[in-house]
Coordinates of C-alpha atoms in Angstrom, one line a residue:
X8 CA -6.7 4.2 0.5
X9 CA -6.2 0.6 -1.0
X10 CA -2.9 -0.9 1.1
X11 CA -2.1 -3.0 -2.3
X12 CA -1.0 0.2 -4.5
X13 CA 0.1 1.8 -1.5
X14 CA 2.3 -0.5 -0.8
X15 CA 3.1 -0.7 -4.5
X16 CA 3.9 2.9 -4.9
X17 CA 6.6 2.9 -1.6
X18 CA 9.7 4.5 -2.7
X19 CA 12.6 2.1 -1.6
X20 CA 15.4 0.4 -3.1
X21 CA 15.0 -1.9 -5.7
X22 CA 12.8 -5.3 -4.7
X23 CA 12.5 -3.2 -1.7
X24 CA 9.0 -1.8 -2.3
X25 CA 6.9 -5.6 -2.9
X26 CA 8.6 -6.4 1.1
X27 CA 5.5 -7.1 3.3
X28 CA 5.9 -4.3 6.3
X29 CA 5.7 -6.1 9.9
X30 CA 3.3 -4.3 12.3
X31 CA 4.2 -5.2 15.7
X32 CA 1.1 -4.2 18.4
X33 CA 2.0 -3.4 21.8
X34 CA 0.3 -2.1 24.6
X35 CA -0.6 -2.1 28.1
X36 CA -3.7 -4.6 29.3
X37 CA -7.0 -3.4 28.9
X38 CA -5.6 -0.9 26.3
X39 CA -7.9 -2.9 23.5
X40 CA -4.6 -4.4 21.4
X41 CA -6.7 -7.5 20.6
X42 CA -9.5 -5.7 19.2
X43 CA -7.3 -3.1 17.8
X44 CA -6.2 -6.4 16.0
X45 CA -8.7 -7.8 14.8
X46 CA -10.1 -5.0 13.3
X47 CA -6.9 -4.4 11.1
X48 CA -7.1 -8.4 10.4
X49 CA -10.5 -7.7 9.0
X50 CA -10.6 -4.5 7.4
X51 CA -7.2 -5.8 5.2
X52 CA -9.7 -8.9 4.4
X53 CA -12.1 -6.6 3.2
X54 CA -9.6 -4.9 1.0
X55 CA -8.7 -8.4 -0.8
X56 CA -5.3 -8.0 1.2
X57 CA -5.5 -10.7 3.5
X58 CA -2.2 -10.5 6.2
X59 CA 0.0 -13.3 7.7
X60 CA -1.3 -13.0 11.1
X61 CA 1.1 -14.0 14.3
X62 CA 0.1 -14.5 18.1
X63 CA 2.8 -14.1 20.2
X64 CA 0.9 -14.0 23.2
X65 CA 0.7 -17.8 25.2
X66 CA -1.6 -16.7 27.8
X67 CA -4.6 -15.4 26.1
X68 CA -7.7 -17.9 26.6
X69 CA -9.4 -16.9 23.2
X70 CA -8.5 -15.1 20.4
X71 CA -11.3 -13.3 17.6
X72 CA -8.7 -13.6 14.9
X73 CA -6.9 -16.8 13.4
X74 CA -3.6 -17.0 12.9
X75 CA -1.3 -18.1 10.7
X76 CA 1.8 -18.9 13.5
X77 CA 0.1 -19.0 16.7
X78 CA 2.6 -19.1 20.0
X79 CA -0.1 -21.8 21.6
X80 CA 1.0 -24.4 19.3
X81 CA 4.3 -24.7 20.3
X82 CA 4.1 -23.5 23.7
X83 CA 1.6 -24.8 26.4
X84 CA 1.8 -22.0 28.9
X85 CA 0.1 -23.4 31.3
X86 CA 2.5 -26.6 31.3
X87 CA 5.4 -24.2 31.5
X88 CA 4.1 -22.9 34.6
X89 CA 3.7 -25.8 36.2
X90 CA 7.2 -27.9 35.6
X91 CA 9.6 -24.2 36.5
X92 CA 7.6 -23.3 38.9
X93 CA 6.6 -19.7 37.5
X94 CA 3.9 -17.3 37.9
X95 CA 2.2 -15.4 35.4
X96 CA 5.3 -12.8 33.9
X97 CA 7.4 -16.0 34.5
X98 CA 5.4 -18.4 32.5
X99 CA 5.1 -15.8 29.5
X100 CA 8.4 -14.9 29.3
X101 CA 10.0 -18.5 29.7
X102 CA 7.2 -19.2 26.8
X103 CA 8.8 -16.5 24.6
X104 CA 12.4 -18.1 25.7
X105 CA 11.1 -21.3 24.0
X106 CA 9.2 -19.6 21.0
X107 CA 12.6 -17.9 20.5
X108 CA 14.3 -20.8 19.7
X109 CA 12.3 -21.7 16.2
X110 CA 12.8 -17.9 15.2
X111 CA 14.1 -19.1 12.1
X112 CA 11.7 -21.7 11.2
X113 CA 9.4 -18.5 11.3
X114 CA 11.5 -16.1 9.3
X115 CA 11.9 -18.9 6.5
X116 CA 7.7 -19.6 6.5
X117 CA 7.4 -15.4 6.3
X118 CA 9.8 -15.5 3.6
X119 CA 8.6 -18.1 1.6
X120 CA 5.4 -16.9 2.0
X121 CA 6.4 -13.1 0.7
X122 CA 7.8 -14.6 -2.0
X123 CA 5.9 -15.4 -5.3
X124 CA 5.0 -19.1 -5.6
X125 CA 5.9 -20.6 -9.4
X126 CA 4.0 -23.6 -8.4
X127 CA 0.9 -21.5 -7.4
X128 CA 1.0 -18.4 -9.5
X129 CA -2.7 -17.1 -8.9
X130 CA -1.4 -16.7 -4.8
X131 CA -0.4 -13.1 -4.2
X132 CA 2.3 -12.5 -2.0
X133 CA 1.0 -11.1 1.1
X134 CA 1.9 -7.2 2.1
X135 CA 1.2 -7.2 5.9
X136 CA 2.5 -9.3 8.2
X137 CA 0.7 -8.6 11.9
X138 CA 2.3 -9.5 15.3
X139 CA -0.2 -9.3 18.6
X140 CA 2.0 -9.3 21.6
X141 CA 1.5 -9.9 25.1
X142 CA -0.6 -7.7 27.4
X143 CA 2.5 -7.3 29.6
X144 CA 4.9 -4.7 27.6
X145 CA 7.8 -5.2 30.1
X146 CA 7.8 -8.9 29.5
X147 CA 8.1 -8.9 25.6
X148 CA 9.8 -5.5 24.9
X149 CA 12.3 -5.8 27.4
X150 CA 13.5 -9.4 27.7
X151 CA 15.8 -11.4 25.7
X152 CA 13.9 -13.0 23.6
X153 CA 11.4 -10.8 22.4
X154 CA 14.6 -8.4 20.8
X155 CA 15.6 -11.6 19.1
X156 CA 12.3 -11.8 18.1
X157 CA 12.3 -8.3 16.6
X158 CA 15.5 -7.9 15.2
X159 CA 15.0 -11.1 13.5
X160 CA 11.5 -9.7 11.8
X161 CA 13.3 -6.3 11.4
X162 CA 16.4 -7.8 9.9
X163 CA 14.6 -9.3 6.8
X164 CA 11.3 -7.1 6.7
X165 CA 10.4 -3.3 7.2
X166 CA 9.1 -3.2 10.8
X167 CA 6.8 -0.5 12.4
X168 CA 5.7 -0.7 15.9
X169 CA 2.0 0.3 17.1
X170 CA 1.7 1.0 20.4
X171 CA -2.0 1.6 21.5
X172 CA -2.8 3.6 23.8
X173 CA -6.8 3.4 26.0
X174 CA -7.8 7.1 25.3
X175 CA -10.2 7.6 28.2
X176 CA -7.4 6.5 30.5
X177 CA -5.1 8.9 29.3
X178 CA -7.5 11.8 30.2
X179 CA -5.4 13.5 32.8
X180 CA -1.3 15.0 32.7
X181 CA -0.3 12.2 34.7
X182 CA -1.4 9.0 33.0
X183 CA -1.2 10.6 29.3
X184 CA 2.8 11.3 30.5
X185 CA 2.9 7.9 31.7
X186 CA 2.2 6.7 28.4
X187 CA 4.5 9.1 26.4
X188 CA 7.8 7.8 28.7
X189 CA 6.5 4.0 28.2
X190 CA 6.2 4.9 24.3
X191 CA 9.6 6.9 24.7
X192 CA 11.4 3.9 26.1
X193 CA 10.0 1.3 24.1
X194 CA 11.2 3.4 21.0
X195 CA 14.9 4.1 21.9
X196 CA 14.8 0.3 23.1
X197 CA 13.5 -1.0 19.5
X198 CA 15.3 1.4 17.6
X199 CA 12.1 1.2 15.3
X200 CA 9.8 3.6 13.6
X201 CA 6.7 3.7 16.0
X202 CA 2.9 4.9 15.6
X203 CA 1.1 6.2 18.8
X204 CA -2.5 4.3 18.2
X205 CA -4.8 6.6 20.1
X206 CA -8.0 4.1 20.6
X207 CA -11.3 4.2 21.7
X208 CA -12.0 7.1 20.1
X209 CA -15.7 6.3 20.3
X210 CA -15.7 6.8 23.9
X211 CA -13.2 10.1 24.2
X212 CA -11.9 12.3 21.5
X213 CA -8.0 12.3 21.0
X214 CA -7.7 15.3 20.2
X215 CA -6.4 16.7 23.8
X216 CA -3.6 14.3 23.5
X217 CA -2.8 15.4 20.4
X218 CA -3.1 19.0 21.3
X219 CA -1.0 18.9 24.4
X220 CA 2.0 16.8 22.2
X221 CA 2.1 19.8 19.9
X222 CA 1.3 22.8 22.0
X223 CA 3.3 22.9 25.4
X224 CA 1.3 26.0 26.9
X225 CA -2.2 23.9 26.4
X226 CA -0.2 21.1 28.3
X227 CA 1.1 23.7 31.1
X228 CA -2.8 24.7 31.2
X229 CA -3.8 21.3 32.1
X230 CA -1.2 20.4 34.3
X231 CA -2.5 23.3 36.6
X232 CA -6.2 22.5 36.3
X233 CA -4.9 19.0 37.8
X234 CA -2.7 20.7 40.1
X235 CA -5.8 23.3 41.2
X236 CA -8.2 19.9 41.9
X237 CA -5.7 18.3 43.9
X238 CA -4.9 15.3 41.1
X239 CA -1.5 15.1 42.6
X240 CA -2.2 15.0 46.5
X241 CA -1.7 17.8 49.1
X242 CA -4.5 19.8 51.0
X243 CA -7.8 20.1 48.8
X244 CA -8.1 23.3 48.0
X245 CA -5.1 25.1 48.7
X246 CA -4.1 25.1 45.0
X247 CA -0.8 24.1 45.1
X248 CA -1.2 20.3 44.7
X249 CA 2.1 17.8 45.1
X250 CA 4.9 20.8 43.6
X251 CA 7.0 17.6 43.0
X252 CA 4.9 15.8 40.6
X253 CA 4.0 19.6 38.9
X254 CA 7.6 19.9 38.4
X255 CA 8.2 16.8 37.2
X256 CA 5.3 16.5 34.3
X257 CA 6.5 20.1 33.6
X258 CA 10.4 19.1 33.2
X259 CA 9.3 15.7 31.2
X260 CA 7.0 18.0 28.8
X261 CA 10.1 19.9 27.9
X262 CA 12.0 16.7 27.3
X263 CA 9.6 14.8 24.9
X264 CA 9.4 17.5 22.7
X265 CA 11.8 15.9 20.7
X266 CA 10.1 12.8 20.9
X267 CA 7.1 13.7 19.8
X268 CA 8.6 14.9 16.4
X269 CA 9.3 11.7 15.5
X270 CA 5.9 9.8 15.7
X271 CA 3.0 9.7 13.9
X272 CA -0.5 10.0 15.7
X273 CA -3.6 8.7 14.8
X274 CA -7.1 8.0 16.7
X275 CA -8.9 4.9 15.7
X276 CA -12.0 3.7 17.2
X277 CA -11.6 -0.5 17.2
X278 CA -14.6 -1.2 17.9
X279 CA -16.7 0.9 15.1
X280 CA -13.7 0.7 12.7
X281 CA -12.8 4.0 12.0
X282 CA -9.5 5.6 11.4
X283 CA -8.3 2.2 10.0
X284 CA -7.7 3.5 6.9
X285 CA -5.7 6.9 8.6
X286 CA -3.4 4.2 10.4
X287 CA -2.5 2.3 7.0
X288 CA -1.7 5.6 5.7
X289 CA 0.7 6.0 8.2
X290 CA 1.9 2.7 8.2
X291 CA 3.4 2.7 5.1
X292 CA 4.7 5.9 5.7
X293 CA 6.6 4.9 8.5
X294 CA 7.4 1.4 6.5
X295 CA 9.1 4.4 4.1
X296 CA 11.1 5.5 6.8
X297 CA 12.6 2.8 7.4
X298 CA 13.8 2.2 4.7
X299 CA 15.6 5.6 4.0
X300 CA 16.6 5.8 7.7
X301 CA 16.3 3.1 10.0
X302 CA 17.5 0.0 7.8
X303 CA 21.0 2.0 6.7
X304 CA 21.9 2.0 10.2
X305 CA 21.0 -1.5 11.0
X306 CA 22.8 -2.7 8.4
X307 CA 25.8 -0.8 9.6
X308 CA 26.0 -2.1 13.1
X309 CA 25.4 -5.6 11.7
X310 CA 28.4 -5.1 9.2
X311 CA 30.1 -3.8 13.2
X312 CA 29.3 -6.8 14.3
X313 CA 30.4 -9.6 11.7
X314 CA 34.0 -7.4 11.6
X315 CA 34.4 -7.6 15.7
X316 CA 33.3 -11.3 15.5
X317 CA 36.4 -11.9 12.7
X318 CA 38.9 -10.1 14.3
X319 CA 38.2 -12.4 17.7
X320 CA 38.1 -15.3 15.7
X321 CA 41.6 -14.1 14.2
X322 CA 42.9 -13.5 17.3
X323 CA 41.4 -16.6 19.4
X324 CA 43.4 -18.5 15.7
X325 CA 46.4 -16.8 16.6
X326 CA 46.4 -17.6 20.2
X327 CA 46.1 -21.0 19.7
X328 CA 48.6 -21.6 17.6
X329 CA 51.3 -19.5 19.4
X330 CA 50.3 -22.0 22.1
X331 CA 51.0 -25.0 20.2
X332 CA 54.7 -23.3 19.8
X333 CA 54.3 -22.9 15.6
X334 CA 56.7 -20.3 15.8
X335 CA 55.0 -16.7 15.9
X336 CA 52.1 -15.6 14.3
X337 CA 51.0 -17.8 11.7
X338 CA 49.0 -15.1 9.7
X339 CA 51.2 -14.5 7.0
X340 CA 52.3 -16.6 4.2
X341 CA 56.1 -17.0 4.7
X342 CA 55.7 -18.2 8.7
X343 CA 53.1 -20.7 7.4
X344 CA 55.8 -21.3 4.2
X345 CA 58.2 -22.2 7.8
X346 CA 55.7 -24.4 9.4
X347 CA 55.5 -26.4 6.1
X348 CA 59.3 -27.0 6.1
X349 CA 59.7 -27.9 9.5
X350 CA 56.7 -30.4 9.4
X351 CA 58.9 -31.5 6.4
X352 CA 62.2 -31.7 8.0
X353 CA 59.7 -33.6 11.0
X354 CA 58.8 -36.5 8.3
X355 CA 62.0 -36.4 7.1
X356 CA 63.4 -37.2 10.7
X357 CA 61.0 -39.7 11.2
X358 CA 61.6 -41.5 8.7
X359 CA 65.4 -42.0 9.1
X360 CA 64.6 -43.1 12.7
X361 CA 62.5 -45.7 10.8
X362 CA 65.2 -46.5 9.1
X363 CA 67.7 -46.8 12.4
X364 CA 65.2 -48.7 14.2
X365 CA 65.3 -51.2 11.3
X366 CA 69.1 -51.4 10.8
X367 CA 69.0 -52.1 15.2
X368 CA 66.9 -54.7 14.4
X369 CA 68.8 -56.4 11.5
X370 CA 71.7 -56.1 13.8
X371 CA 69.7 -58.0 16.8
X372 CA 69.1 -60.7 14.7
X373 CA 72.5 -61.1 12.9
X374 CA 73.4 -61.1 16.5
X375 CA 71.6 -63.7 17.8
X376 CA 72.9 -65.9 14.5
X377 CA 76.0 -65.6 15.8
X378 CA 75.3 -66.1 19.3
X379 CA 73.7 -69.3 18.9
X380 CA 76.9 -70.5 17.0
X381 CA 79.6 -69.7 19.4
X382 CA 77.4 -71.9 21.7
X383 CA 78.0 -74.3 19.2
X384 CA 81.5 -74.2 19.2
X385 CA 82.0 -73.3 22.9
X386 CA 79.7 -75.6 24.6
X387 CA 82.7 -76.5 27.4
X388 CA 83.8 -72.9 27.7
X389 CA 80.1 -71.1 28.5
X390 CA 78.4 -72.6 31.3
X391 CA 74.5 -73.3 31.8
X392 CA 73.4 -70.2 32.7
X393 CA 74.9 -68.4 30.0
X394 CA 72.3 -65.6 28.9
X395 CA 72.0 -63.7 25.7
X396 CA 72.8 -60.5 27.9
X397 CA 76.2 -62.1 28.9
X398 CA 77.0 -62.7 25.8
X399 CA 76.1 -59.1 24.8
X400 CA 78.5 -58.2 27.4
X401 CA 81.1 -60.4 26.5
X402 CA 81.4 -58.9 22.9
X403 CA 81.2 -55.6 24.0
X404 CA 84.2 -55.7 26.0
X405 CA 86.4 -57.5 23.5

């Protein structure tokens, strides 16, 4: 299916639809998410649908894709090691910290560059916009930064996460429930639609995943052909296996049947390429979805947001001025009408003191005048050590 009429043909809201969706690949090391990406990188080439590409990942030594905003150019993760003192996790995350930071030097290049060029007008906007992330999920799902950084891509752009899965791993209940409560928590934690990548195909068929995420007895079925080989511990060949771990994939199965309703599934090989086209199909699918579902609700908890942040400012205003003794609450018109006067009746009072001050001082001098002439006149009566403040006294008490 050609991604450029696909994405064309989205229903949204108006100037919705020609928004470039954000694919967002996670997934464990060793699952193949760098592969996984550069085969998406190519095969939209190959459609004459080139993506904006983004590394987010400081720690990877060599990448088979170029991109557009690479992590590495800002961040020298090896440096960042070294001057906190950090080991691996540490150094990633404290990289992310620092990436953080220019989040919206990156949202304005994205949105510039979704955006039709009048300078350039043979440059098509671009319709995919493809985020590799680090090999540790913990570090970038669950720290500070790397919500910033997805709320900030999910607040201006449809978002979808991919979260590739290694298929052969995956083989037995254990690890493949492993997976589905990693894919589980990263979903409630995003609050994004999400795509369960099921890859290397080439190696082992999906389908048993797929099958045991729709059909609970073929799940039950394997969970006691592991429990019969002893894939959980206990004596070999008693049959029972660990009844702990039995129970518990059993109780979990129940659980994620919910989840499981919301996903969409697909196997891709990334090394022979196919399946790529299945994934784009549900790409914009999800990309639909959030849209109709997912983009509603974020706006409403930012609109939450903005209206707690005003009423704290309102009352941190009204606070403040109670504390400067204004009289009351200053929030309505006639106490502000009340401040006005009194500032008023303020000037006013400074100003007659202006006036007092410069009536003393006439006075002082008129004074002196007259001081200086009685000593004219009564040079035998006043001694030498007459003083201005004797005098002062003197006419006071007549």
């Amino acid at each position: 299916m050609d991604s450029t009429s696909a994405t064309a043909a989205t229903p949204g809201g108006e100037g919705q639809a020609s928004q470039p969706t954000v694919v967002v690949c996670v997934g464990m090391a060793g699952s193949g998410k760098t592969t996984f990406m550069q085969r998406i990188n190519a095969h939209l080439h190959a459609k004459k649908d080139p993506p904006y590409v983004i590394n987010l990942d400081p720690a990877v030594s060599h990448s088979p894709f170029q991109s557009n905003i690479d992590i590495r150019d800002s961040v020298n993760y090896k440096k960042v090691m070294e001057e906190y003192n950090l080991g691996p996790n540490g150094g990633i995350m404290t990289s992310l910290n620092l990436f953080a930071t220019k989040v919206d030097q990156v949202l304005g290049l994205l949105e510039k560059r979704a955006a039709p060029d009048p300078e350039n007008p043979t440059r098509k906007p671009i319709n995919h916009i493809l985020v590799d992330t680090p090999g540790q999920i913990e570090v970038f799902v669950w720290s500070a930064s790397g919500s910033i950084l997805l709320d900030s891509l999910a607040s201006s752009f449809p978002t979808v996460i991919a979260y590739i899965i290694d298929t052969p791993r995956t083989s037995s209940t254990s690890t493949f429930m492993s997976n589905m409560l990693y894919a589980c928590s990263i979903l409630y934690k995003t609050k994004l639609p999400m795509i369960l990548v099921f890859n290397k195909t080439d190696a082992k068929d999906a389908a048993f995943a797929k099958e045991w995420m729709t059909d609970y007895d073929a799940f039950q079925t394997a969970l006691n052909e592991d429990e019969n080989q002893n894939a959980f511990g206990g004596q070999e060949g008693s049959g029972s296996g660990s009844g702990y771990m039995g129970s518990l994939l059993n109780s979990m199965s129940l659980m994620l049947e919910e989840f499981y309703s919301h996903l969409s599934v697909v196997s891709v090989s990334a090394l022979h390429g196919t399946g790529i086209d299945d994934f784009f199909e549900a790409v914009q699918e999800k990309a639909a979805e959030f849209r109709r579902d997912y983009q509603p609700e974020r706006d409403r908890r930012r609109e939450e947001r903005e209206e707690n942040k005003r009423n704290q400012r309102e009352k941190e205003l009204d606070k403040m001025m109670k504390g400067m003794s204004m009289g009351g609450t200053t929030s309505s018109v006639g106490d502000i009408k009340a401040e006005d006067d009194a500032m008023a009746v303020l000037s006013s009072d400074e100003e007659s003191d202006n006036e007092a001050v410069n009536d003393d001082e006439n006075d002082r001098e008129g004074l002196q005048a007259r001081y200086e002439a009685a000593m004219q006149t009564q040079e035998d009566s006043v001694g030498a050590d007459a003083s201005f403040a004797k005098y002062l006294h003197t006419q006071r008490g007549q």
